[in-house]
PDB file of C-alpha atoms in Angstrom:
ATOM      1  CA  UNK A 164      51.637 118.560 115.752  1.00  0.00           C
ATOM      2  CA  UNK A 165      54.778 120.221 117.089  1.00  0.00           C
ATOM      3  CA  UNK A 166      58.176 118.680 116.319  1.00  0.00           C
ATOM      4  CA  UNK A 167      60.870 119.615 118.814  1.00  0.00           C
ATOM      5  CA  UNK A 168      64.577 118.892 119.318  1.00  0.00           C
ATOM      6  CA  UNK A 169      66.311 119.469 122.644  1.00  0.00           C
ATOM      7  CA  UNK A 170      70.123 119.575 122.839  1.00  0.00           C
ATOM      8  CA  UNK A 171      70.702 116.934 120.160  1.00  0.00           C
ATOM      9  CA  UNK A 172      74.292 115.798 119.627  1.00  0.00           C
ATOM     10  CA  UNK A 173      75.508 113.028 117.345  1.00  0.00           C
ATOM     11  CA  UNK A 174      78.932 111.673 116.440  1.00  0.00           C
ATOM     12  CA  UNK A 175      80.308 109.679 113.538  1.00  0.00           C
ATOM     13  CA  UNK A 176      83.371 108.250 115.260  1.00  0.00           C
ATOM     14  CA  UNK A 177      85.196 111.263 116.677  1.00  0.00           C
ATOM     15  CA  UNK A 178      83.430 113.707 114.350  1.00  0.00           C
ATOM     16  CA  UNK A 179      80.740 115.690 116.147  1.00  0.00           C
ATOM     17  CA  UNK A 180      78.370 116.154 113.222  1.00  0.00           C
ATOM     18  CA  UNK A 181      75.510 117.678 115.273  1.00  0.00           C
ATOM     19  CA  UNK A 182      76.303 119.586 118.452  1.00  0.00           C
ATOM     20  CA  UNK A 183      73.617 120.617 120.976  1.00  0.00           C
ATOM     21  CA  UNK A 184      70.946 121.317 118.350  1.00  0.00           C
ATOM     22  CA  UNK A 185      67.606 122.610 119.610  1.00  0.00           C
ATOM     23  CA  UNK A 186      64.604 123.785 117.635  1.00  0.00           C
ATOM     24  CA  UNK A 187      60.824 123.864 117.890  1.00  0.00           C
ATOM     25  CA  UNK A 188      58.810 123.520 114.684  1.00  0.00           C
ATOM     26  CA  UNK A 189      55.263 124.464 115.681  1.00  0.00           C
ATOM     27  CA  UNK A 190      52.226 122.502 114.583  1.00  0.00           C
ATOM     28  CA  UNK A 191      51.391 123.472 111.028  1.00  0.00           C
ATOM     29  CA  UNK A 192      54.871 124.904 110.416  1.00  0.00           C
ATOM     30  CA  UNK A 193      56.974 124.433 107.265  1.00  0.00           C
ATOM     31  CA  UNK A 194      60.747 124.252 107.775  1.00  0.00           C
ATOM     32  CA  UNK A 195      63.465 124.042 105.142  1.00  0.00           C
ATOM     33  CA  UNK A 196      66.748 122.326 106.009  1.00  0.00           C
ATOM     34  CA  UNK A 197      69.677 123.455 103.882  1.00  0.00           C
ATOM     35  CA  UNK A 198      73.448 123.158 103.815  1.00  0.00           C
ATOM     36  CA  UNK A 199      76.281 121.597 101.824  1.00  0.00           C
ATOM     37  CA  UNK A 200      76.579 117.896 101.089  1.00  0.00           C
ATOM     38  CA  UNK A 201      77.745 115.849 104.059  1.00  0.00           C
ATOM     39  CA  UNK A 202      76.918 118.500 106.644  1.00  0.00           C
ATOM     40  CA  UNK A 203      74.382 116.437 108.631  1.00  0.00           C
ATOM     41  CA  UNK A 204      70.985 117.148 107.056  1.00  0.00           C
ATOM     42  CA  UNK A 205      70.029 113.546 106.285  1.00  0.00           C
ATOM     43  CA  UNK A 206      71.543 112.431 109.590  1.00  0.00           C
ATOM     44  CA  UNK A 207      69.151 114.778 111.393  1.00  0.00           C
ATOM     45  CA  UNK A 208      66.123 113.164 109.755  1.00  0.00           C
ATOM     46  CA  UNK A 209      67.402 109.654 110.486  1.00  0.00           C
ATOM     47  CA  UNK A 210      67.803 110.666 114.122  1.00  0.00           C
ATOM     48  CA  UNK A 211      64.224 111.954 114.257  1.00  0.00           C
ATOM     49  CA  UNK A 212      62.901 108.725 112.706  1.00  0.00           C
ATOM     50  CA  UNK A 213      64.838 106.510 115.123  1.00  0.00           C
ATOM     51  CA  UNK A 214      67.164 104.958 112.533  1.00  0.00           C
ATOM     52  CA  UNK A 215      70.049 106.529 114.479  1.00  0.00           C
ATOM     53  CA  UNK A 216      70.285 107.293 118.201  1.00  0.00           C
ATOM     54  CA  UNK A 217      71.469 110.686 119.509  1.00  0.00           C
ATOM     55  CA  UNK A 218      74.517 110.693 121.763  1.00  0.00           C
ATOM     56  CA  UNK A 219      72.704 113.344 123.788  1.00  0.00           C
ATOM     57  CA  UNK A 220      69.326 115.034 123.764  1.00  0.00           C
ATOM     58  CA  UNK A 221      65.808 114.070 122.803  1.00  0.00           C
ATOM     59  CA  UNK A 222      63.171 114.661 120.121  1.00  0.00           C
ATOM     60  CA  UNK A 223      59.515 115.313 120.916  1.00  0.00           C
ATOM     61  CA  UNK A 224      56.471 114.987 118.667  1.00  0.00           C
ATOM     62  CA  UNK A 225      53.230 116.430 119.924  1.00  0.00           C
ATOM     63  CA  UNK A 226      54.852 116.906 123.329  1.00  0.00           C
ATOM     64  CA  UNK A 227      55.709 113.206 123.653  1.00  0.00           C
ATOM     65  CA  UNK A 228      59.321 112.034 123.797  1.00  0.00           C
ATOM     66  CA  UNK A 229      60.467 109.840 120.906  1.00  0.00           C
ATOM     67  CA  UNK A 230      63.326 108.367 122.950  1.00  0.00           C
ATOM     68  CA  UNK A 231      63.094 104.596 123.177  1.00  0.00           C
ATOM     69  CA  UNK A 232      60.273 104.349 120.641  1.00  0.00           C
ATOM     70  CA  UNK A 233      60.512 101.851 117.809  1.00  0.00           C
ATOM     71  CA  UNK A 234      60.745 103.091 114.238  1.00  0.00           C
ATOM     72  CA  UNK A 235      57.243 101.701 113.593  1.00  0.00           C
ATOM     73  CA  UNK A 236      55.835 103.743 116.477  1.00  0.00           C
ATOM     74  CA  UNK A 237      57.459 106.945 115.246  1.00  0.00           C
ATOM     75  CA  UNK A 238      56.192 106.245 111.722  1.00  0.00           C
ATOM     76  CA  UNK A 239      52.656 106.319 113.079  1.00  0.00           C
ATOM     77  CA  UNK A 240      53.056 110.072 113.561  1.00  0.00           C
ATOM     78  CA  UNK A 241      55.780 111.008 111.091  1.00  0.00           C
ATOM     79  CA  UNK A 242      55.879 110.013 107.415  1.00  0.00           C
ATOM     80  CA  UNK A 243      59.371 110.019 105.930  1.00  0.00           C
ATOM     81  CA  UNK A 244      60.576 110.163 102.332  1.00  0.00           C
ATOM     82  CA  UNK A 245      64.306 109.327 102.289  1.00  0.00           C
ATOM     83  CA  UNK A 246      66.746 110.657  99.742  1.00  0.00           C
ATOM     84  CA  UNK A 247      67.129 107.277  98.058  1.00  0.00           C
ATOM     85  CA  UNK A 248      64.865 104.254  97.837  1.00  0.00           C
ATOM     86  CA  UNK A 249      65.726 100.777  96.637  1.00  0.00           C
ATOM     87  CA  UNK A 250      62.845 100.005  94.249  1.00  0.00           C
ATOM     88  CA  UNK A 251      60.584  97.208  95.450  1.00  0.00           C
ATOM     89  CA  UNK A 252      60.810  94.937  92.437  1.00  0.00           C
ATOM     90  CA  UNK A 253      57.618  93.125  91.528  1.00  0.00           C
ATOM     91  CA  UNK A 254      55.260  95.788  92.880  1.00  0.00           C
ATOM     92  CA  UNK A 255      53.196  98.109  90.753  1.00  0.00           C
ATOM     93  CA  UNK A 256      52.978 101.840  91.333  1.00  0.00           C
ATOM     94  CA  UNK A 257      49.514 101.464  92.872  1.00  0.00           C
ATOM     95  CA  UNK A 258      50.627  98.666  95.204  1.00  0.00           C
ATOM     96  CA  UNK A 259      53.583 100.775  96.326  1.00  0.00           C
ATOM     97  CA  UNK A 260      51.386 103.731  97.267  1.00  0.00           C
ATOM     98  CA  UNK A 261      48.857 101.421  98.921  1.00  0.00           C
ATOM     99  CA  UNK A 262      51.655 100.246 101.240  1.00  0.00           C
ATOM    100  CA  UNK A 263      51.394 103.664 102.867  1.00  0.00           C
ATOM    101  CA  UNK A 264      48.009 102.549 104.207  1.00  0.00           C
ATOM    102  CA  UNK A 265      49.128  99.285 105.851  1.00  0.00           C
ATOM    103  CA  UNK A 266      48.529 100.612 109.371  1.00  0.00           C
ATOM    104  CA  UNK A 267      44.803 100.831 108.579  1.00  0.00           C
ATOM    105  CA  UNK A 268      44.471  97.377 106.948  1.00  0.00           C
ATOM    106  CA  UNK A 269      42.188  94.873 108.693  1.00  0.00           C
ATOM    107  CA  UNK A 270      43.528  92.118 110.936  1.00  0.00           C
ATOM    108  CA  UNK A 271      43.857  89.791 107.950  1.00  0.00           C
ATOM    109  CA  UNK A 272      46.060  92.289 106.110  1.00  0.00           C
ATOM    110  CA  UNK A 273      43.471  93.409 103.565  1.00  0.00           C
ATOM    111  CA  UNK A 274      42.856  96.991 102.532  1.00  0.00           C
ATOM    112  CA  UNK A 275      39.454  98.683 102.559  1.00  0.00           C
ATOM    113  CA  UNK A 276      37.830 100.582  99.684  1.00  0.00           C
ATOM    114  CA  UNK A 277      38.776 103.763 101.569  1.00  0.00           C
ATOM    115  CA  UNK A 278      42.445 102.725 101.544  1.00  0.00           C
ATOM    116  CA  UNK A 279      42.305 102.223  97.783  1.00  0.00           C
ATOM    117  CA  UNK A 280      40.560 105.569  97.318  1.00  0.00           C
ATOM    118  CA  UNK A 281      43.211 107.365  99.383  1.00  0.00           C
ATOM    119  CA  UNK A 282      46.001 105.724  97.378  1.00  0.00           C
ATOM    120  CA  UNK A 283      44.397 106.741  94.080  1.00  0.00           C
ATOM    121  CA  UNK A 284      43.860 110.293  95.308  1.00  0.00           C
ATOM    122  CA  UNK A 285      47.533 110.649  96.226  1.00  0.00           C
ATOM    123  CA  UNK A 286      48.524 109.312  92.812  1.00  0.00           C
ATOM    124  CA  UNK A 287      46.275 111.908  91.221  1.00  0.00           C
ATOM    125  CA  UNK A 288      47.614 114.899  93.154  1.00  0.00           C
ATOM    126  CA  UNK A 289      51.225 113.858  92.431  1.00  0.00           C
ATOM    127  CA  UNK A 290      50.306 113.355  88.746  1.00  0.00           C
ATOM    128  CA  UNK A 291      51.338 109.713  88.739  1.00  0.00           C
ATOM    129  CA  UNK A 292      47.890 108.132  88.297  1.00  0.00           C
ATOM    130  CA  UNK A 293      48.702 107.319  84.651  1.00  0.00           C
ATOM    131  CA  UNK A 294      51.401 104.967  85.970  1.00  0.00           C
ATOM    132  CA  UNK A 295      49.050 103.065  88.262  1.00  0.00           C
ATOM    133  CA  UNK A 296      49.644  99.608  86.755  1.00  0.00           C
ATOM    134  CA  UNK A 297      53.290 100.082  85.791  1.00  0.00           C
ATOM    135  CA  UNK A 298      55.985  98.099  87.643  1.00  0.00           C
ATOM    136  CA  UNK A 299      57.877 100.395  90.001  1.00  0.00           C
ATOM    137  CA  UNK A 300      61.234  99.445  88.482  1.00  0.00           C
ATOM    138  CA  UNK A 301      60.043 100.327  84.968  1.00  0.00           C
ATOM    139  CA  UNK A 302      59.476 104.042  85.476  1.00  0.00           C
ATOM    140  CA  UNK A 303      61.911 106.962  85.527  1.00  0.00           C
ATOM    141  CA  UNK A 304      63.732 108.186  88.628  1.00  0.00           C
ATOM    142  CA  UNK A 305      61.649 111.360  88.728  1.00  0.00           C
ATOM    143  CA  UNK A 306      58.389 109.432  88.385  1.00  0.00           C
ATOM    144  CA  UNK A 307      59.499 107.014  91.096  1.00  0.00           C
ATOM    145  CA  UNK A 308      60.263 109.902  93.442  1.00  0.00           C
ATOM    146  CA  UNK A 309      56.737 111.263  92.989  1.00  0.00           C
ATOM    147  CA  UNK A 310      55.325 107.790  93.683  1.00  0.00           C
ATOM    148  CA  UNK A 311      57.231 107.599  96.976  1.00  0.00           C
ATOM    149  CA  UNK A 312      55.951 111.050  97.902  1.00  0.00           C
ATOM    150  CA  UNK A 313      52.423 109.813  97.138  1.00  0.00           C
ATOM    151  CA  UNK A 314      53.030 106.823  99.427  1.00  0.00           C
ATOM    152  CA  UNK A 315      54.144 109.099 102.274  1.00  0.00           C
ATOM    153  CA  UNK A 316      51.102 111.332 101.787  1.00  0.00           C
ATOM    154  CA  UNK A 317      48.843 108.260 101.852  1.00  0.00           C
ATOM    155  CA  UNK A 318      49.917 107.615 105.449  1.00  0.00           C
ATOM    156  CA  UNK A 319      48.058 110.797 106.454  1.00  0.00           C
ATOM    157  CA  UNK A 320      50.354 111.460 109.405  1.00  0.00           C
ATOM    158  CA  UNK A 321      50.371 114.897 111.079  1.00  0.00           C
ATOM    159  CA  UNK A 322      54.113 115.326 110.387  1.00  0.00           C
ATOM    160  CA  UNK A 323      56.010 114.914 107.104  1.00  0.00           C
ATOM    161  CA  UNK A 324      59.792 114.690 106.682  1.00  0.00           C
ATOM    162  CA  UNK A 325      61.171 114.748 103.148  1.00  0.00           C
ATOM    163  CA  UNK A 326      64.839 114.406 102.200  1.00  0.00           C
ATOM    164  CA  UNK A 327      65.455 116.205  98.891  1.00  0.00           C
ATOM    165  CA  UNK A 328      62.033 115.181  97.502  1.00  0.00           C
ATOM    166  CA  UNK A 329      62.505 117.060  94.222  1.00  0.00           C
ATOM    167  CA  UNK A 330      66.106 116.101  93.424  1.00  0.00           C
ATOM    168  CA  UNK A 331      65.099 114.022  90.375  1.00  0.00           C
ATOM    169  CA  UNK A 332      62.260 116.244  89.195  1.00  0.00           C
ATOM    170  CA  UNK A 333      62.016 118.770  86.398  1.00  0.00           C
ATOM    171  CA  UNK A 334      61.175 122.371  87.201  1.00  0.00           C
ATOM    172  CA  UNK A 335      57.401 122.005  86.736  1.00  0.00           C
ATOM    173  CA  UNK A 336      57.164 118.994  89.015  1.00  0.00           C
ATOM    174  CA  UNK A 337      59.471 120.593  91.602  1.00  0.00           C
ATOM    175  CA  UNK A 338      57.094 123.515  91.946  1.00  0.00           C
ATOM    176  CA  UNK A 339      54.117 121.145  91.796  1.00  0.00           C
ATOM    177  CA  UNK A 340      55.368 119.076  94.749  1.00  0.00           C
ATOM    178  CA  UNK A 341      56.029 122.166  96.857  1.00  0.00           C
ATOM    179  CA  UNK A 342      52.578 123.518  95.985  1.00  0.00           C
ATOM    180  CA  UNK A 343      51.101 120.225  97.228  1.00  0.00           C
ATOM    181  CA  UNK A 344      53.094 120.399 100.463  1.00  0.00           C
ATOM    182  CA  UNK A 345      52.126 124.017 101.049  1.00  0.00           C
ATOM    183  CA  UNK A 346      48.478 123.191 100.469  1.00  0.00           C
ATOM    184  CA  UNK A 347      48.682 120.327 102.988  1.00  0.00           C
ATOM    185  CA  UNK A 348      50.280 122.698 105.489  1.00  0.00           C
ATOM    186  CA  UNK A 349      47.625 125.367 105.055  1.00  0.00           C
ATOM    187  CA  UNK A 350      44.511 123.203 104.610  1.00  0.00           C
ATOM    188  CA  UNK A 351      45.322 120.231 106.870  1.00  0.00           C
ATOM    189  CA  UNK A 352      47.695 121.855 109.381  1.00  0.00           C
ATOM    190  CA  UNK A 353      50.501 119.433 108.483  1.00  0.00           C
ATOM    191  CA  UNK A 354      53.892 119.994 110.095  1.00  0.00           C
ATOM    192  CA  UNK A 355      56.508 119.702 107.355  1.00  0.00           C
ATOM    193  CA  UNK A 356      60.310 119.644 107.260  1.00  0.00           C
ATOM    194  CA  UNK A 357      62.105 119.386 103.918  1.00  0.00           C
ATOM    195  CA  UNK A 358      65.787 118.985 103.099  1.00  0.00           C
ATOM    196  CA  UNK A 359      66.463 121.021  99.983  1.00  0.00           C
ATOM    197  CA  UNK A 360      69.284 122.612  98.027  1.00  0.00           C
ATOM    198  CA  UNK A 361      67.266 125.266  96.211  1.00  0.00           C
ATOM    199  CA  UNK A 362      67.457 128.291  98.482  1.00  0.00           C
ATOM    200  CA  UNK A 363      65.001 130.210  96.319  1.00  0.00           C
ATOM    201  CA  UNK A 364      62.323 127.543  96.808  1.00  0.00           C
ATOM    202  CA  UNK A 365      63.039 127.592 100.545  1.00  0.00           C
ATOM    203  CA  UNK A 366      62.426 131.338 100.625  1.00  0.00           C
ATOM    204  CA  UNK A 367      59.139 130.952  98.727  1.00  0.00           C
ATOM    205  CA  UNK A 368      57.638 128.070 100.692  1.00  0.00           C
ATOM    206  CA  UNK A 369      59.195 127.754 104.160  1.00  0.00           C
ATOM    207  CA  UNK A 370      58.192 129.607 107.322  1.00  0.00           C
ATOM    208  CA  UNK A 371      61.322 128.530 109.202  1.00  0.00           C
ATOM    209  CA  UNK A 372      64.785 127.597 107.979  1.00  0.00           C
ATOM    210  CA  UNK A 373      67.618 125.596 109.467  1.00  0.00           C
ATOM    211  CA  UNK A 374      71.028 125.909 107.791  1.00  0.00           C
ATOM    212  CA  UNK A 375      74.061 123.664 108.305  1.00  0.00           C
ATOM    213  CA  UNK A 376      77.374 125.297 107.430  1.00  0.00           C
ATOM    214  CA  UNK A 377      79.423 122.133 106.962  1.00  0.00           C
ATOM    215  CA  UNK A 378      81.722 123.001 109.871  1.00  0.00           C
ATOM    216  CA  UNK A 379      79.472 121.965 112.724  1.00  0.00           C
ATOM    217  CA  UNK A 380      77.590 125.254 112.882  1.00  0.00           C
ATOM    218  CA  UNK A 381      73.811 125.419 112.524  1.00  0.00           C
ATOM    219  CA  UNK A 382      71.692 128.559 112.185  1.00  0.00           C
ATOM    220  CA  UNK A 383      67.910 128.753 112.613  1.00  0.00           C
ATOM    221  CA  UNK A 384      65.756 131.718 111.626  1.00  0.00           C
ATOM    222  CA  UNK A 385      63.094 132.855 109.197  1.00  0.00           C
ATOM    223  CA  UNK A 386      64.120 132.387 105.533  1.00  0.00           C
ATOM    224  CA  UNK A 387      64.169 136.161 105.036  1.00  0.00           C
ATOM    225  CA  UNK A 388      66.695 136.631 107.841  1.00  0.00           C
ATOM    226  CA  UNK A 389      68.717 133.460 107.387  1.00  0.00           C
ATOM    227  CA  UNK A 390      69.436 133.562 103.671  1.00  0.00           C
ATOM    228  CA  UNK A 391      71.915 136.363 103.187  1.00  0.00           C
ATOM    229  CA  UNK A 392      74.905 136.571 100.868  1.00  0.00           C
ATOM    230  CA  UNK A 393      77.197 136.226 103.892  1.00  0.00           C
ATOM    231  CA  UNK A 394      75.460 133.160 105.334  1.00  0.00           C
ATOM    232  CA  UNK A 395      75.311 131.471 101.934  1.00  0.00           C
ATOM    233  CA  UNK A 396      79.011 132.190 101.398  1.00  0.00           C
ATOM    234  CA  UNK A 397      79.925 130.770 104.805  1.00  0.00           C
ATOM    235  CA  UNK A 398      77.795 127.667 104.310  1.00  0.00           C
ATOM    236  CA  UNK A 399      78.345 126.815 100.643  1.00  0.00           C
ATOM    237  CA  UNK A 400      81.669 128.560  99.952  1.00  0.00           C
ATOM    238  CA  UNK A 401      80.171 130.287  96.920  1.00  0.00           C
ATOM    239  CA  UNK A 402      79.405 133.879  96.018  1.00  0.00           C
ATOM    240  CA  UNK A 403      75.875 134.846  95.036  1.00  0.00           C
ATOM    241  CA  UNK A 404      74.148 137.732  93.320  1.00  0.00           C
ATOM    242  CA  UNK A 405      71.047 138.906  95.170  1.00  0.00           C
ATOM    243  CA  UNK A 406      68.050 140.053  93.160  1.00  0.00           C
ATOM    244  CA  UNK A 407      64.359 140.309  94.006  1.00  0.00           C
ATOM    245  CA  UNK A 408      60.927 139.912  92.486  1.00  0.00           C
ATOM    246  CA  UNK A 409      57.807 141.321  94.124  1.00  0.00           C
ATOM    247  CA  UNK A 410      59.893 141.908  97.236  1.00  0.00           C
ATOM    248  CA  UNK A 411      61.002 138.263  97.458  1.00  0.00           C
ATOM    249  CA  UNK A 412      64.805 137.835  97.410  1.00  0.00           C
ATOM    250  CA  UNK A 413      66.383 135.616  94.769  1.00  0.00           C
ATOM    251  CA  UNK A 414      69.956 134.343  94.962  1.00  0.00           C
ATOM    252  CA  UNK A 415      71.923 133.503  91.827  1.00  0.00           C
ATOM    253  CA  UNK A 416      75.212 131.569  92.162  1.00  0.00           C
ATOM    254  CA  UNK A 417      78.121 133.547  90.718  1.00  0.00           C
ATOM    255  CA  UNK A 418      80.877 131.114  89.768  1.00  0.00           C
ATOM    256  CA  UNK A 419      84.239 132.443  88.676  1.00  0.00           C
ATOM    257  CA  UNK A 420      83.603 131.252  85.113  1.00  0.00           C
ATOM    258  CA  UNK A 421      79.887 132.000  84.990  1.00  0.00           C
ATOM    259  CA  UNK A 422      78.324 134.174  82.319  1.00  0.00           C
ATOM    260  CA  UNK A 423      77.680 136.943  84.864  1.00  0.00           C
ATOM    261  CA  UNK A 424      81.368 137.115  85.762  1.00  0.00           C
ATOM    262  CA  UNK A 425      82.375 137.282  82.102  1.00  0.00           C
ATOM    263  CA  UNK A 426      79.935 140.089  81.460  1.00  0.00           C
ATOM    264  CA  UNK A 427      81.559 142.152  84.229  1.00  0.00           C
ATOM    265  CA  UNK A 428      85.012 141.916  82.620  1.00  0.00           C
TER     266      UNK A 428
END
């Protein structure tokens, strides 16, 4: 299902954080959203989900305008994993993931065996099934993040938005989550947008990339064209060393006191 933005603008007070942004993420596309802290990435997702209202412009999902729709209506098409969750104390891991199926519960609010099967399957593919009976507030931050991803996947919506889904995860689970997302894109034609700070993962997994520069500028292109030493410097105010493996570019931050800079002296 296509996700589209037309001339979106948004202000925090007098600060124009997003100015006339337009993009079209085709059905089955995978888009990375990058940029420095505070540049507007999370704001963009909150605008899409209806938590915030654009000053100008409109979002479309599957060709239908999202303007004026309630958050619950938007959530029927778009599953969203925010950057931070307040743990739901008293719920187990399984109950938390099962909440992703509430839209399919019967009129008395009870889940079906299929709902329970879907929840267990999502726990399995996110490697959190061993936590099934653990209280949500008694697991690590990284484990909790994977549980919330499992809950979003359990919704089985055509569009997924994830705000830094791997920020608390170790390297193996970071790659594991992106492998899951890529498989959902390829096998189930999911439309996926992910806020991320790891440019190298964006290059490996995304088909499209949107980059905030922290100064109100936004660039959109393929990862191969967008991620250059110049664009990274302008956006993050940091120098990088460009390498490659099997033709895929890799960018290494080069701080003034990094080992690479010392070796050059």
